[in-house]
XYZ file of C-alpha atoms in Angstrom:
623
model
C 157.349 -15.862 248.268
C 158.483 -18.277 245.610
C 160.194 -16.614 242.371
C 157.483 -15.979 240.011
C 159.635 -15.969 236.897
C 159.515 -19.878 237.632
C 155.693 -20.158 238.780
C 153.304 -21.447 234.935
C 150.556 -18.383 234.001
C 146.958 -19.556 235.321
C 145.224 -19.831 231.775
C 141.843 -17.514 231.473
C 140.055 -17.557 228.458
C 139.915 -13.766 227.951
C 141.036 -10.739 229.239
C 139.778 -6.991 228.838
C 142.161 -3.979 230.164
C 141.692 -0.057 230.233
C 144.731 1.778 229.878
C 144.199 5.399 231.795
C 146.182 8.922 232.337
C 146.658 12.054 231.507
C 146.604 12.714 227.660
C 150.323 13.003 227.258
C 150.966 9.895 229.307
C 151.073 7.981 225.997
C 147.876 5.750 226.995
C 147.237 5.314 223.333
C 150.662 3.768 222.915
C 150.456 1.908 225.292
C 147.641 0.258 224.560
C 148.362 -0.030 221.122
C 151.790 -1.851 222.025
C 150.195 -3.761 224.441
C 147.903 -5.190 221.211
C 150.714 -5.638 219.155
C 152.265 -8.103 221.254
C 148.656 -9.640 221.519
C 148.366 -10.038 217.734
C 151.632 -11.621 217.540
C 151.145 -14.201 220.026
C 147.601 -14.561 217.942
C 145.254 -13.639 220.266
C 141.812 -12.552 219.021
C 141.283 -9.254 220.097
C 139.255 -5.575 219.534
C 140.058 -2.059 220.842
C 138.260 0.751 221.583
C 140.592 4.011 222.163
C 138.906 6.906 223.426
C 140.217 10.273 223.285
C 140.083 13.722 225.290
C 137.799 16.080 223.677
C 139.918 19.078 223.833
C 143.225 19.154 221.999
C 145.098 19.750 225.388
C 143.168 19.739 228.023
C 144.381 21.044 231.759
C 147.019 18.166 233.075
C 145.412 16.045 235.881
C 141.992 16.947 235.010
C 139.100 14.396 234.179
C 138.570 16.260 230.518
C 142.189 15.075 230.421
C 141.678 12.029 230.345
C 142.937 9.397 227.824
C 141.648 5.636 227.703
C 142.367 2.919 225.732
C 140.546 -0.236 226.261
C 141.668 -4.126 224.789
C 140.183 -7.426 224.966
C 142.258 -10.368 223.846
C 140.682 -13.554 223.463
C 141.441 -17.509 222.774
C 138.553 -17.775 220.657
C 135.948 -15.699 218.604
C 135.281 -11.850 219.742
C 133.947 -8.928 218.157
C 133.717 -6.359 220.293
C 135.779 -4.546 223.058
C 134.150 -6.017 225.656
C 131.583 -4.780 228.527
C 133.804 -4.319 230.781
C 137.528 -4.055 231.601
C 138.755 -6.663 234.025
C 141.729 -4.348 234.784
C 142.532 -1.038 234.747
C 145.656 0.901 235.186
C 145.255 4.110 236.211
C 147.983 6.666 236.010
C 146.668 9.322 238.058
C 143.877 10.404 239.865
C 141.853 11.502 237.488
C 142.400 8.411 235.492
C 141.358 6.542 238.477
C 138.185 8.935 239.150
C 137.106 8.792 235.246
C 137.542 5.161 234.619
C 136.410 3.592 237.433
C 133.019 2.956 236.843
C 133.776 1.093 234.100
C 135.315 -1.283 235.466
C 133.925 -4.980 236.909
C 133.150 -5.357 240.468
C 136.299 -7.156 242.120
C 138.187 -6.045 239.169
C 141.864 -5.214 239.436
C 143.381 -1.691 239.850
C 147.279 -1.307 238.820
C 147.985 2.609 239.985
C 150.581 4.927 240.118
C 151.000 5.631 243.688
C 153.429 9.116 242.435
C 150.612 10.822 240.989
C 148.733 10.416 243.769
C 149.872 13.721 245.547
C 147.089 15.916 246.749
C 147.743 18.754 243.815
C 146.775 15.995 241.672
C 143.560 14.569 243.649
C 142.459 18.328 243.650
C 142.082 18.310 240.215
C 140.474 15.567 239.493
C 137.378 16.214 242.594
C 138.838 14.099 245.431
C 138.468 15.390 248.917
C 140.332 12.111 250.243
C 143.123 9.776 248.916
C 140.833 6.694 247.399
C 143.994 4.531 248.308
C 143.831 5.237 252.249
C 140.629 6.364 252.381
C 138.592 2.652 252.216
C 136.610 3.517 248.609
C 138.427 0.676 246.834
C 137.991 -2.047 249.242
C 136.195 -4.202 246.800
C 138.507 -4.343 244.388
C 142.396 -5.755 243.971
C 144.067 -3.273 243.777
C 148.003 -3.303 243.088
C 149.943 0.343 244.284
C 153.390 0.829 242.210
C 155.358 3.549 242.523
C 155.291 4.055 238.588
C 157.348 7.277 238.171
C 159.662 6.932 240.642
C 160.956 3.334 239.168
C 161.438 4.427 236.074
C 163.305 7.586 236.748
C 165.844 5.262 239.003
C 165.805 2.823 235.796
C 166.791 5.317 233.399
C 169.174 7.316 235.763
C 172.596 5.574 234.732
C 171.185 6.615 231.132
C 172.384 10.304 231.968
C 168.206 10.666 230.547
C 167.242 14.132 232.416
C 164.425 13.524 235.051
C 161.571 14.968 233.248
C 162.716 13.427 230.608
C 162.699 9.728 232.159
C 159.204 10.620 233.286
C 157.977 10.487 229.687
C 159.199 6.886 230.080
C 156.692 5.718 232.875
C 154.144 4.601 230.054
C 157.038 2.413 229.317
C 157.320 1.002 232.819
C 153.013 -0.254 233.040
C 153.358 -1.663 229.457
C 156.453 -3.931 230.925
C 154.171 -4.390 234.109
C 151.121 -5.883 232.075
C 152.698 -7.014 229.200
C 154.414 -9.912 232.335
C 151.064 -10.112 234.240
C 149.721 -11.767 230.982
C 152.707 -13.238 229.334
C 152.650 -11.286 226.598
C 155.873 -11.682 224.619
C 158.369 -8.756 225.265
C 160.617 -8.815 221.576
C 158.107 -7.369 219.441
C 157.606 -4.378 221.709
C 161.612 -3.981 221.912
C 162.016 -3.594 218.325
C 159.854 -1.654 217.854
C 161.101 1.033 219.946
C 163.985 0.466 218.779
C 162.955 1.004 215.077
C 160.246 4.436 216.119
C 163.106 6.158 217.912
C 165.798 4.775 216.290
C 167.500 8.623 215.724
C 167.342 9.192 219.151
C 169.304 6.211 220.974
C 169.468 8.362 224.055
C 165.062 7.922 224.612
C 165.689 4.418 222.762
C 167.929 3.079 225.816
C 165.042 4.493 228.425
C 161.948 3.696 227.025
C 163.826 0.249 226.869
C 165.050 0.552 230.162
C 161.416 1.154 231.514
C 160.113 -1.826 229.947
C 162.479 -4.040 230.820
C 162.567 -2.478 234.723
C 157.763 -2.832 234.774
C 158.566 -6.897 233.003
C 161.114 -7.521 235.656
C 159.147 -5.366 238.892
C 156.150 -8.336 237.826
C 158.461 -11.014 238.570
C 160.247 -10.069 241.622
C 157.724 -7.914 243.396
C 156.218 -9.660 246.105
C 152.445 -8.198 244.966
C 151.160 -10.803 242.630
C 150.150 -14.204 243.642
C 150.870 -15.789 239.533
C 151.511 -13.859 236.210
C 147.995 -15.086 233.485
C 148.169 -16.356 229.960
C 145.604 -16.183 227.603
C 146.460 -19.037 224.496
C 146.208 -17.837 221.441
C 143.226 -18.084 219.380
C 142.283 -20.589 216.211
C 142.195 -18.489 213.149
C 141.782 -19.633 209.143
C 145.476 -20.174 208.103
C 146.661 -16.992 206.575
C 149.311 -13.439 207.288
C 147.800 -11.603 209.623
C 148.010 -7.865 210.521
C 146.875 -5.816 213.737
C 144.346 -3.353 211.608
C 142.520 -0.282 212.528
C 139.856 0.767 210.166
C 141.426 4.281 208.780
C 144.347 1.919 207.603
C 141.858 -0.085 206.550
C 140.327 2.078 204.082
C 142.778 3.374 202.972
C 144.375 0.030 201.827
C 141.070 -0.830 200.579
C 141.501 2.549 198.367
C 145.432 1.780 197.586
C 143.865 -1.865 196.310
C 140.715 -0.542 194.836
C 143.562 1.702 192.638
C 144.899 -1.692 191.279
C 141.887 -3.393 191.061
C 140.899 -0.559 188.392
C 144.260 0.379 186.754
C 143.934 3.586 187.433
C 145.636 6.164 189.357
C 144.103 7.599 192.991
C 143.363 11.196 194.042
C 142.869 11.835 197.203
C 141.719 15.503 197.507
C 140.963 16.545 201.235
C 141.151 19.043 204.003
C 141.887 17.467 207.990
C 138.648 16.454 210.236
C 138.995 14.182 213.317
C 138.772 11.337 212.716
C 138.830 11.199 209.193
C 142.884 12.993 208.943
C 144.850 9.682 209.121
C 143.578 8.120 205.573
C 145.352 11.083 204.229
C 148.156 10.350 206.173
C 148.591 6.450 205.427
C 147.599 7.207 201.574
C 150.397 9.997 201.373
C 152.688 7.201 202.303
C 151.961 4.944 199.334
C 152.891 7.177 196.033
C 154.821 4.453 194.174
C 151.552 2.557 193.418
C 150.488 5.908 191.849
C 148.631 7.252 194.671
C 148.155 11.366 194.457
C 146.984 13.037 197.980
C 145.923 16.597 198.552
C 146.002 18.470 201.719
C 143.248 21.563 200.298
C 142.650 24.510 201.700
C 139.073 23.853 202.719
C 136.405 21.027 202.453
C 134.967 22.117 198.884
C 138.511 22.571 197.411
C 139.227 18.985 198.301
C 136.242 17.838 197.071
C 136.623 20.256 193.822
C 140.205 19.028 193.175
C 138.644 15.212 193.669
C 136.169 15.965 190.886
C 138.524 17.589 188.965
C 140.674 14.395 188.737
C 137.562 12.204 188.398
C 137.303 14.373 184.667
C 140.738 13.314 184.169
C 140.561 9.869 184.481
C 141.649 8.721 188.223
C 139.693 7.069 191.008
C 139.005 10.177 192.755
C 138.148 10.727 196.757
C 137.581 12.972 199.028
C 137.435 12.536 202.786
C 135.793 14.304 205.734
C 133.513 13.500 208.786
C 129.779 15.143 209.345
C 130.721 19.162 209.515
C 132.751 18.256 206.229
C 129.896 16.671 204.544
C 127.750 19.993 205.366
C 130.469 21.704 203.720
C 130.819 19.437 200.255
C 127.184 19.299 200.123
C 126.894 21.687 196.682
C 130.030 20.105 194.916
C 128.416 16.240 195.556
C 125.377 17.625 194.098
C 127.680 18.671 191.188
C 129.038 15.010 191.148
C 125.251 13.642 190.533
C 125.010 15.965 187.522
C 128.177 15.416 186.042
C 127.745 11.649 186.747
C 131.148 11.151 187.483
C 132.837 8.401 189.700
C 134.048 10.076 193.070
C 134.039 8.311 196.697
C 133.079 10.148 199.582
C 134.415 9.173 202.433
C 132.476 10.183 206.088
C 134.125 9.266 209.227
C 131.109 9.715 211.307
C 131.636 12.140 214.362
C 129.606 13.076 217.830
C 127.466 16.486 216.534
C 125.802 18.674 215.590
C 128.524 21.484 214.413
C 131.657 20.538 216.421
C 129.932 18.587 218.763
C 132.227 15.815 220.714
C 134.945 15.532 217.466
C 137.137 12.745 218.605
C 134.101 10.717 220.265
C 131.880 7.834 217.677
C 128.384 8.471 216.590
C 126.190 7.429 213.387
C 124.169 10.351 213.183
C 125.170 11.057 209.473
C 122.458 8.599 207.596
C 119.800 11.146 206.703
C 122.388 13.401 205.609
C 124.007 10.827 203.273
C 120.613 9.750 202.454
C 119.114 13.417 201.443
C 121.756 15.794 202.751
C 121.811 17.676 198.741
C 119.107 20.239 197.459
C 117.451 18.761 194.633
C 116.706 15.020 193.652
C 120.343 13.943 193.693
C 120.282 10.335 195.223
C 123.984 9.232 195.939
C 124.685 5.016 196.721
C 125.265 4.777 200.091
C 128.004 1.757 201.200
C 128.832 1.257 205.170
C 131.590 -0.033 206.902
C 130.730 -2.512 209.903
C 134.445 -3.536 211.381
C 137.678 -2.006 211.343
C 139.265 -4.388 209.450
C 135.700 -4.596 207.108
C 136.809 -0.831 206.283
C 138.897 -2.556 203.462
C 135.991 -4.291 201.764
C 134.329 -1.695 201.769
C 136.305 0.862 200.261
C 136.461 -1.811 197.561
C 133.243 -1.681 197.339
C 132.396 1.843 197.029
C 135.163 2.230 194.380
C 132.891 -0.581 191.881
C 129.712 1.207 192.149
C 131.550 4.283 191.677
C 133.035 3.389 188.830
C 131.144 0.700 187.470
C 127.747 3.280 187.330
C 129.601 6.710 187.315
C 127.870 7.925 190.631
C 129.295 9.837 193.411
C 129.692 7.217 196.314
C 128.869 7.965 199.899
C 131.638 5.581 202.559
C 130.113 5.547 205.509
C 132.126 4.672 208.797
C 132.712 6.244 212.423
C 135.384 7.043 214.986
C 134.920 3.756 216.849
C 135.754 1.595 213.541
C 138.423 4.289 212.193
C 140.280 4.499 215.959
C 139.738 0.679 217.062
C 141.737 -2.261 215.690
C 141.462 -6.130 215.091
C 143.376 -9.035 213.206
C 143.206 -8.716 209.514
C 144.097 -11.962 207.536
C 145.329 -10.467 203.984
C 143.707 -11.319 201.072
C 144.291 -13.343 198.336
C 144.953 -10.785 195.571
C 143.153 -13.502 193.249
C 140.328 -13.337 195.277
C 139.676 -9.500 195.043
C 136.820 -8.359 192.579
C 138.232 -7.268 189.082
C 136.799 -3.141 188.726
C 138.506 -2.244 185.616
C 137.092 0.267 183.243
C 136.720 1.480 179.749
C 137.315 4.607 178.982
C 134.987 6.143 175.873
C 137.678 6.438 172.593
C 135.857 6.452 169.784
C 132.600 8.944 168.597
C 129.575 6.739 169.576
C 126.346 9.025 167.456
C 126.142 9.798 164.261
C 124.810 13.598 163.514
C 122.129 13.790 160.757
C 124.750 14.156 157.819
C 126.470 10.836 159.070
C 129.035 12.625 160.485
C 130.788 10.621 163.656
C 130.253 12.598 167.022
C 130.292 12.040 170.858
C 127.130 12.661 173.289
C 128.583 12.059 176.687
C 124.934 10.908 178.119
C 123.964 8.554 175.525
C 123.983 5.613 178.130
C 124.724 1.888 178.937
C 120.590 -0.245 178.750
C 122.406 -2.140 181.230
C 123.896 0.205 184.437
C 122.084 3.359 182.839
C 126.206 4.814 183.246
C 127.486 7.729 180.565
C 130.714 6.619 178.822
C 133.921 8.380 181.095
C 135.835 10.148 178.350
C 139.222 11.440 179.376
C 139.935 15.052 178.279
C 142.344 15.705 175.287
C 140.772 12.394 173.634
C 140.628 13.525 169.898
C 137.078 13.767 168.707
C 135.499 13.292 172.536
C 135.463 16.715 173.224
C 132.849 17.763 175.497
C 130.969 19.998 178.202
C 130.506 19.379 182.122
C 128.717 21.825 184.351
C 125.956 22.218 187.270
C 123.206 23.186 184.901
C 120.723 20.459 184.043
C 122.061 18.674 180.613
C 119.804 17.485 178.126
C 119.975 13.549 177.500
C 122.355 12.357 175.484
C 124.118 15.225 173.568
C 124.969 16.641 177.350
C 124.093 20.137 175.967
C 122.889 22.943 178.520
C 119.101 22.266 178.825
C 115.799 24.226 179.892
C 113.835 21.750 178.699
C 110.968 20.481 181.825
C 110.544 17.397 180.508
C 114.377 16.768 180.102
C 114.880 17.630 183.360
C 112.453 15.321 184.600
C 113.443 13.186 182.561
C 116.957 13.197 183.829
C 115.849 13.320 186.921
C 114.354 9.547 186.660
C 117.231 8.832 184.738
C 119.932 9.274 187.408
C 117.425 7.905 190.090
C 116.608 4.566 188.333
C 120.474 4.703 187.774
C 120.939 4.229 191.666
C 117.782 2.817 192.475
C 119.589 -0.387 189.728
C 122.057 -0.840 192.037
C 120.030 -3.185 194.090
C 120.792 -6.205 191.195
C 124.394 -5.455 191.964
C 124.749 -5.985 195.591
C 124.434 -9.314 197.620
C 120.681 -9.905 198.902
C 120.309 -9.460 203.108
C 121.812 -12.460 205.040
C 119.754 -13.433 207.858
C 121.527 -14.945 211.267
C 120.187 -16.673 213.897
C 116.986 -18.283 214.348
C 116.033 -17.571 210.752
C 113.146 -19.478 210.645
C 111.142 -18.772 213.729
C 112.281 -16.135 215.732
C 110.292 -13.306 217.990
C 112.297 -10.539 216.752
C 114.802 -9.501 213.862
C 117.387 -7.737 214.637
C 118.315 -5.187 212.056
C 122.513 -3.386 212.174
C 123.909 -1.031 210.370
C 127.578 0.554 210.534
C 129.874 -0.524 213.278
C 126.644 -1.772 215.680
C 127.839 -5.123 214.275
C 129.887 -6.217 216.800
C 127.339 -5.653 219.808
C 124.366 -7.002 217.618
C 126.410 -10.191 217.346
C 127.694 -9.996 220.382
C 123.908 -9.242 222.169
C 121.935 -11.498 220.388
C 124.169 -14.907 220.463
C 123.988 -14.320 224.536
C 119.889 -14.125 223.898
C 120.223 -17.239 222.160
C 121.847 -18.540 224.805
C 119.125 -17.858 226.755
C 117.007 -19.693 225.138
C 115.263 -17.248 223.250
C 114.788 -16.964 219.375
C 116.445 -14.243 217.615
C 117.676 -13.446 214.448
C 119.352 -10.551 213.429
C 121.274 -9.297 210.030
C 123.448 -6.273 208.943
C 122.584 -3.973 206.187
C 125.926 -2.954 204.247
C 124.313 -1.375 201.794
C 121.958 1.804 202.459
C 121.322 3.099 199.262
C 119.848 1.622 197.701
C 118.959 -1.620 200.149
C 119.102 -5.164 199.076
C 116.575 -6.334 196.785
C 115.025 -8.712 199.367
C 115.016 -6.840 201.972
C 111.374 -5.745 202.294
C 110.288 -9.352 202.296
C 112.980 -10.148 204.726
C 110.962 -7.383 207.180
C 107.563 -8.942 206.137
C 109.195 -12.662 207.610
C 109.222 -11.673 211.839
C 106.244 -10.106 214.376
C 108.706 -7.435 215.852
C 111.982 -5.415 213.926
C 114.078 -3.425 216.390
C 116.814 -1.292 215.144
C 120.023 -0.261 217.509
C 121.932 2.773 216.225
C 124.455 5.365 217.508
C 121.493 8.092 216.940
C 118.055 8.776 217.707
C 116.314 5.944 215.385
C 117.373 7.365 211.957
C 117.573 4.159 209.924
C 114.333 3.243 211.832
C 112.763 6.020 210.567
C 113.566 5.055 206.625
C 112.864 1.820 207.462
C 109.248 2.681 208.356
C 108.899 4.545 204.820
C 110.169 2.747 202.436
C 108.614 -0.766 204.125
C 106.026 0.740 206.295
C 107.017 -1.633 209.190
C 107.247 -1.187 212.796
C 110.523 -1.477 212.929
C 111.295 -0.126 216.754
C 114.586 1.856 217.907
C 117.430 1.170 220.602
C 119.222 4.260 220.327
C 122.759 5.637 222.426
C 124.066 9.129 221.532
C 127.137 9.031 224.434
C 129.368 9.537 221.736
C 130.655 5.376 222.719
C 129.461 2.418 221.044
C 127.073 0.139 222.463
C 128.461 -2.949 224.728
C 126.565 -6.318 224.402
C 125.219 -6.465 227.302
C 123.287 -2.926 226.811
C 121.917 -4.820 223.783
C 121.166 -7.939 225.286
C 118.907 -6.543 228.098
C 117.401 -4.146 225.420
C 116.493 -6.864 223.206
C 115.145 -8.818 226.021
C 112.445 -6.008 226.965
C 111.834 -5.444 223.868
C 110.992 -9.331 223.149
C 108.616 -9.360 226.647
C 106.884 -6.942 225.430
């Protein structure tokens, strides 16, 4: 066979690769590094990390499989792909767990060293799939990754057990060669990441370069492939996941508002990374508290809001339930607070590492009493940055708690993000009350903490310690204007209406619904929210390519809805709402607008694929 190092790669427009192995095999790191190299190369990309539900499931079992899917292309994409073209399986459990995802005729790269009898039995195989003919419909490359890695690092004096840990870098080197990924970003990252352990640096470098060289020299592969860079708008790009983008959005919101940011948080999957990321940015006035529980987390944030901070608390669905009383207190106090809910599979502990959109009704109604809270929903990993700023803007301007919804798919998934021009970001600065705003019966100046702005209905925000602006706060109902405790029935009803009217009025301060696709003659309108955006966009484009007329819109504001939503819904004969729940938004749309909004639902802990939605939408259109 000719020297493959001198064979030109075959150009393809996209590829979907799924890395899978035991949770200790480093598949998340492998996928992340392949993604980063692809981002440097200039591809468009989308990722789908999948984690075991257990912290440490038994090694070699189906329950312990960790997977990372990445879709890279030379054109704009919005999903991590329906079915991978390539599966890298580090052990039998990974092959058994993930093979069903692979596209027909796809490529399988296996670590043959792991296919021993003990591991085959753990994975539930009665015979070896590498020899029993069950993989005959796939292109299979058998590579002894563990042995080759150990041989490569043996001269470095690395113990065999430690050497085996580098086999994920061998796999990364091999796949990087197959798809002509640049090596330098990965090698530079290894040097920086493991700088404190030169032997680990040397071992991981050796494993990566050996895997790369194996692809070039082993007579297994006909040729490498190349995916050209995508066309992007000029600018500086980085590969960004949703939790990091959200954290950076909060940092930006602090700078744009001129306020210090305080995060009070109790660690919970999949929201903890926001706490980790924000804790790194003390230089930007970020203060973080890892509280002892969820209630303490939101309680400390409320105290920070009272003290003049941009206050944030982060959690997932179970934590929202625990914070609900304090959320009601924030409604009563009318203080700005951003409550971040990174949704996961439920109920209770449910599927802590899997994604779901099932907290919408909890966000809308999950508090006692009449306690409306604005809701903002992020719809892509990079857009989490903008969603964090928008949630902060509403909270600060209207003196209200705001719920920001993301989910596990957005939190852990990544895509290229163009760093914004700082001048293009909104001014969300706040003016604190510094002078009395009322005169008593004797003509003396005094401060009324609930004397509202006539346009926004927001009350003044007075920082404790401001002379002459002393006032009390608490959960008992306040008298309109004075803020004194009041048990008067008419006052209570007035305050309930004022709080509701304040939130409802935000509808005039948010963008109208934008409809895409066949706006004027669509047979069907697709309405989505949150992380379904990418799959809806892909599915709708496929339906239109079939010659069918379809329109689609996505909601970033879920309370209040955009002012023109009712008119948009009434314009189309059929309305379909895809959701990763059992139809929560569709239920609300039916109630609010009396429209026959039909649900397409999925609650499997994984996002929709564009293919799934394409089939569901065509079925609805043909009924």
